[in-house]
C-alpha atoms as an extended CHARMM CRD file, in Angstrom:
* protein
*
       126  EXT
         1         1  MET       CA              1.8700000000       18.0220000000       22.3680000000  PROA      1               0.0000000000
         2         2  ALA       CA              0.0260000000       20.5240000000       20.1590000000  PROA      2               0.0000000000
         3         3  LYS       CA              3.0180000000       22.8670000000       20.0530000000  PROA      3               0.0000000000
         4         4  GLY       CA              5.3640000000       19.9590000000       19.3080000000  PROA      4               0.0000000000
         5         5  PHE       CA              3.0650000000       18.6740000000       16.5870000000  PROA      5               0.0000000000
         6         6  MET       CA              2.8520000000       22.1180000000       14.9750000000  PROA      6               0.0000000000
         7         7  ILE       CA              6.6300000000       22.4920000000       14.9890000000  PROA      7               0.0000000000
         8         8  ALA       CA              7.0560000000       19.0260000000       13.5490000000  PROA      8               0.0000000000
         9         9  ALA       CA              4.4220000000       19.7150000000       10.9080000000  PROA      9               0.0000000000
        10        10  ALA       CA              6.0310000000       22.9670000000        9.8800000000  PROA      10              0.0000000000
        11        11  LEU       CA              9.4660000000       21.4450000000        9.5210000000  PROA      11              0.0000000000
        12        12  ALA       CA              8.7450000000       17.8960000000        8.3270000000  PROA      12              0.0000000000
        13        13  ALA       CA              8.7870000000       18.8710000000        4.6750000000  PROA      13              0.0000000000
        14        14  VAL       CA             12.3500000000       20.0530000000        5.1150000000  PROA      14              0.0000000000
        15        15  ALA       CA             13.1850000000       16.8600000000        6.9760000000  PROA      15              0.0000000000
        16        16  LEU       CA             12.4230000000       14.5920000000        4.0660000000  PROA      16              0.0000000000
        17        17  SER       CA             16.1110000000       14.6110000000        3.4400000000  PROA      17              0.0000000000
        18        18  ALA       CA             18.3520000000       12.2870000000        1.5000000000  PROA      18              0.0000000000
        19        19  PRO       CA             18.6530000000        9.6960000000        4.3020000000  PROA      19              0.0000000000
        20        20  ALA       CA             14.8840000000        9.1920000000        4.4180000000  PROA      20              0.0000000000
        21        21  TYR       CA             14.7160000000        8.8240000000        0.6520000000  PROA      21              0.0000000000
        22        22  ALA       CA             17.9740000000        6.9360000000        0.1380000000  PROA      22              0.0000000000
        23        23  GLN       CA             15.9780000000        3.7100000000       -0.1350000000  PROA      23              0.0000000000
        24        24  ASP       CA             14.4030000000        5.0240000000       -3.3490000000  PROA      24              0.0000000000
        25        25  ARG       CA             17.7380000000        4.5200000000       -5.1080000000  PROA      25              0.0000000000
        26        26  ASP       CA             18.0180000000        0.8800000000       -3.9940000000  PROA      26              0.0000000000
        27        27  PRO       CA             16.8600000000       -1.4020000000       -6.8350000000  PROA      27              0.0000000000
        28        28  ALA       CA             15.6290000000       -4.0650000000       -4.3800000000  PROA      28              0.0000000000
        29        29  TYR       CA             13.5220000000       -1.4810000000       -2.5470000000  PROA      29              0.0000000000
        30        30  ALA       CA             12.1600000000       -0.0660000000       -5.8030000000  PROA      30              0.0000000000
        31        31  ALA       CA             11.2540000000       -3.5670000000       -6.9910000000  PROA      31              0.0000000000
        32        32  ALA       CA              9.4870000000       -4.4350000000       -3.7190000000  PROA      32              0.0000000000
        33        33  ARG       CA              7.6260000000       -1.1480000000       -3.7240000000  PROA      33              0.0000000000
        34        34  SER       CA              6.4940000000       -1.4910000000       -7.3460000000  PROA      34              0.0000000000
        35        35  ALA       CA              5.4600000000       -5.1150000000       -6.6640000000  PROA      35              0.0000000000
        36        36  GLY       CA              3.1970000000       -3.8960000000       -3.8460000000  PROA      36              0.0000000000
        37        37  GLN       CA              5.1770000000       -5.7190000000       -1.1490000000  PROA      37              0.0000000000
        38        38  VAL       CA              6.1230000000       -2.5180000000        0.6950000000  PROA      38              0.0000000000
        39        39  GLY       CA              4.0470000000        0.5100000000        1.6170000000  PROA      39              0.0000000000
        40        40  GLU       CA              4.0840000000        3.6790000000        3.6860000000  PROA      40              0.0000000000
        41        41  LEU       CA              2.5310000000        3.6500000000        7.1460000000  PROA      41              0.0000000000
        42        42  PRO       CA              0.9570000000        6.6840000000        8.8390000000  PROA      42              0.0000000000
        43        43  THR       CA              3.5800000000        6.3100000000       11.5630000000  PROA      43              0.0000000000
        44        44  GLY       CA              6.3560000000        7.4280000000        9.2060000000  PROA      44              0.0000000000
        45        45  TYR       CA              7.7430000000        3.9490000000        8.7680000000  PROA      45              0.0000000000
        46        46  LEU       CA              7.4950000000        1.2980000000        6.0690000000  PROA      46              0.0000000000
        47        47  GLY       CA              5.3600000000       -1.7950000000        6.3260000000  PROA      47              0.0000000000
        48        48  THR       CA              5.2420000000       -5.0650000000        4.4470000000  PROA      48              0.0000000000
        49        49  VAL       CA              2.0120000000       -5.7800000000        2.6130000000  PROA      49              0.0000000000
        50        50  GLY       CA              0.7830000000       -9.3120000000        3.1670000000  PROA      50              0.0000000000
        51        51  ALA       CA              3.2340000000      -12.1760000000        3.4410000000  PROA      51              0.0000000000
        52        52  ALA       CA              6.3400000000      -10.5650000000        2.0190000000  PROA      52              0.0000000000
        53        53  PRO       CA              9.4410000000      -12.6880000000        1.3830000000  PROA      53              0.0000000000
        54        54  ALA       CA             12.0160000000      -12.7660000000        4.1960000000  PROA      54              0.0000000000
        55        55  PRO       CA             14.5460000000      -10.5820000000        2.3110000000  PROA      55              0.0000000000
        56        56  VAL       CA             11.8790000000       -7.8840000000        1.8730000000  PROA      56              0.0000000000
        57        57  VAL       CA             10.9700000000       -8.0740000000        5.5720000000  PROA      57              0.0000000000
        58        58  ARG       CA             14.6480000000       -7.6900000000        6.5480000000  PROA      58              0.0000000000
        59        59  MET       CA             15.0660000000       -4.7710000000        4.1320000000  PROA      59              0.0000000000
        60        60  VAL       CA             12.0220000000       -2.9850000000        5.5930000000  PROA      60              0.0000000000
        61        61  GLU       CA             13.2890000000       -3.5470000000        9.1400000000  PROA      61              0.0000000000
        62        62  ASP       CA             16.6880000000       -2.1080000000        8.1820000000  PROA      62              0.0000000000
        63        63  LEU       CA             15.1700000000        0.9080000000        6.4430000000  PROA      63              0.0000000000
        64        64  ASN       CA             12.9190000000        1.5730000000        9.4340000000  PROA      64              0.0000000000
        65        65  ILE       CA             15.9350000000        1.5510000000       11.7490000000  PROA      65              0.0000000000
        66        66  LYS       CA             17.5890000000        4.1050000000        9.4660000000  PROA      66              0.0000000000
        67        67  ARG       CA             14.4320000000        6.2160000000        9.3330000000  PROA      67              0.0000000000
        68        68  LYS       CA             14.1360000000        6.1950000000       13.1220000000  PROA      68              0.0000000000
        69        69  SER       CA             17.7340000000        7.3880000000       13.4190000000  PROA      69              0.0000000000
        70        70  VAL       CA             17.0370000000       10.2940000000       11.0610000000  PROA      70              0.0000000000
        71        71  TYR       CA             13.7730000000       11.0920000000       12.8660000000  PROA      71              0.0000000000
        72        72  ALA       CA             15.5110000000       11.0620000000       16.2560000000  PROA      72              0.0000000000
        73        73  GLN       CA             18.1470000000       13.4980000000       15.0540000000  PROA      73              0.0000000000
        74        74  HSD       CA             15.6370000000       15.9280000000       13.5440000000  PROA      74              0.0000000000
        75        75  ALA       CA             13.1930000000       15.6080000000       16.4460000000  PROA      75              0.0000000000
        76        76  LYS       CA             15.9410000000       16.4740000000       18.9130000000  PROA      76              0.0000000000
        77        77  GLU       CA             17.0120000000       19.4840000000       16.8320000000  PROA      77              0.0000000000
        78        78  GLN       CA             13.4020000000       20.6980000000       16.7190000000  PROA      78              0.0000000000
        79        79  GLY       CA             12.4970000000       19.9310000000       20.3150000000  PROA      79              0.0000000000
        80        80  VAL       CA              9.6970000000       17.4880000000       19.4990000000  PROA      80              0.0000000000
        81        81  THR       CA              9.1660000000       13.8120000000       20.1870000000  PROA      81              0.0000000000
        82        82  ILE       CA             10.3260000000       11.1980000000       17.7100000000  PROA      82              0.0000000000
        83        83  GLU       CA              6.7200000000       10.0150000000       17.4430000000  PROA      83              0.0000000000
        84        84  ALA       CA              5.3970000000       13.4770000000       16.5380000000  PROA      84              0.0000000000
        85        85  TYR       CA              8.1410000000       13.9680000000       14.0130000000  PROA      85              0.0000000000
        86        86  ALA       CA              7.6610000000       10.4960000000       12.5010000000  PROA      86              0.0000000000
        87        87  PHE       CA              3.8860000000       10.9560000000       12.3100000000  PROA      87              0.0000000000
        88        88  THR       CA              4.1880000000       14.2350000000       10.4080000000  PROA      88              0.0000000000
        89        89  THR       CA              6.7790000000       12.7270000000        8.1020000000  PROA      89              0.0000000000
        90        90  GLY       CA              4.4330000000        9.7770000000        7.5570000000  PROA      90              0.0000000000
        91        91  CYS       CA              1.7090000000       12.2060000000        6.5020000000  PROA      91              0.0000000000
        92        92  ASN       CA              4.0590000000       13.7180000000        3.9410000000  PROA      92              0.0000000000
        93        93  LEU       CA              5.3700000000       10.3790000000        2.6750000000  PROA      93              0.0000000000
        94        94  ILE       CA              1.8430000000        9.0670000000        2.1420000000  PROA      94              0.0000000000
        95        95  GLU       CA              0.9840000000       12.2830000000        0.3170000000  PROA      95              0.0000000000
        96        96  LYS       CA              4.0110000000       11.7390000000       -1.9390000000  PROA      96              0.0000000000
        97        97  THR       CA              3.1690000000        8.1410000000       -2.8860000000  PROA      97              0.0000000000
        98        98  ALA       CA              2.8680000000        7.6720000000       -6.6210000000  PROA      98              0.0000000000
        99        99  PRO       CA             -0.0930000000        6.0490000000       -8.3450000000  PROA      99              0.0000000000
       100       100  GLY       CA              0.2010000000        2.2890000000       -7.9790000000  PROA      100             0.0000000000
       101       101  GLU       CA              2.1320000000        2.4400000000       -4.6870000000  PROA      101             0.0000000000
       102       102  LYS       CA              0.7860000000        1.0860000000       -1.4000000000  PROA      102             0.0000000000
       103       103  TYR       CA             -0.0280000000        3.0420000000        1.7370000000  PROA      103             0.0000000000
       104       104  MET       CA             -2.0330000000        2.3250000000        4.8480000000  PROA      104             0.0000000000
       105       105  GLY       CA             -5.2200000000        4.3520000000        4.9680000000  PROA      105             0.0000000000
       106       106  THR       CA             -7.0970000000        5.7770000000        7.9070000000  PROA      106             0.0000000000
       107       107  ASP       CA             -9.1380000000        2.5690000000        8.0350000000  PROA      107             0.0000000000
       108       108  GLY       CA             -6.0310000000        0.5340000000        8.8780000000  PROA      108             0.0000000000
       109       109  GLN       CA             -6.1230000000       -1.2380000000        5.5130000000  PROA      109             0.0000000000
       110       110  TRP       CA             -3.5720000000       -1.2280000000        2.7070000000  PROA      110             0.0000000000
       111       111  HSD       CA             -4.6160000000        0.8420000000       -0.2910000000  PROA      111             0.0000000000
       112       112  THR       CA             -3.1220000000        1.2640000000       -3.7250000000  PROA      112             0.0000000000
       113       113  ARG       CA             -2.7110000000        4.9020000000       -4.6270000000  PROA      113             0.0000000000
       114       114  GLY       CA             -4.8390000000        5.8920000000       -7.5690000000  PROA      114             0.0000000000
       115       115  GLY       CA             -5.0520000000        9.2530000000       -9.2560000000  PROA      115             0.0000000000
       116       116  ASP       CA             -6.7620000000       10.8780000000       -6.2650000000  PROA      116             0.0000000000
       117       117  LYS       CA             -5.1480000000       12.0730000000       -3.0550000000  PROA      117             0.0000000000
       118       118  PRO       CA             -4.5660000000        9.2960000000       -0.5390000000  PROA      118             0.0000000000
       119       119  SER       CA             -6.6420000000        8.9760000000        2.6150000000  PROA      119             0.0000000000
       120       120  ARG       CA             -4.6210000000       10.5180000000        5.4590000000  PROA      120             0.0000000000
       121       121  ASP       CA             -5.1620000000       11.1630000000        9.1460000000  PROA      121             0.0000000000
       122       122  ALA       CA             -7.1970000000       14.3080000000        9.8640000000  PROA      122             0.0000000000
       123       123  ARG       CA             -4.2770000000       15.6080000000       11.9670000000  PROA      123             0.0000000000
       124       124  CYS       CA             -1.9750000000       15.6720000000        8.9450000000  PROA      124             0.0000000000
       125       125  PRO       CA             -0.8770000000       19.1410000000        7.8240000000  PROA      125             0.0000000000
       126       126  GLY       CA             -2.2050000000       20.5710000000        4.5910000000  PROA      126             0.0000000000
């Protein structure tokens, strides 16, 4: 697993390709994210914060299916597990959250990104 994690960590920055970020161009996604209804999870997937409306829950489920497809493709190309690849991508996505956006911290709680670096898993690269 250590070798797989290192490979995934080294290449995850490259893997943050258009498909993983396509949701950023969706006005509904942008609105949910800015409203604090959606946040990044350390697993590389999105989560709903609190009791999100049903359309937001469905959107997050759909985006997570798309993310998993992208992760599976890149993980296979790199010879790592989907989980290792998704985890490393999650580290990077949390790092890239903007002030005011939600992410799940190492304590398992939702946090709002401030001006400081977000709390990330100790296994995250960088």
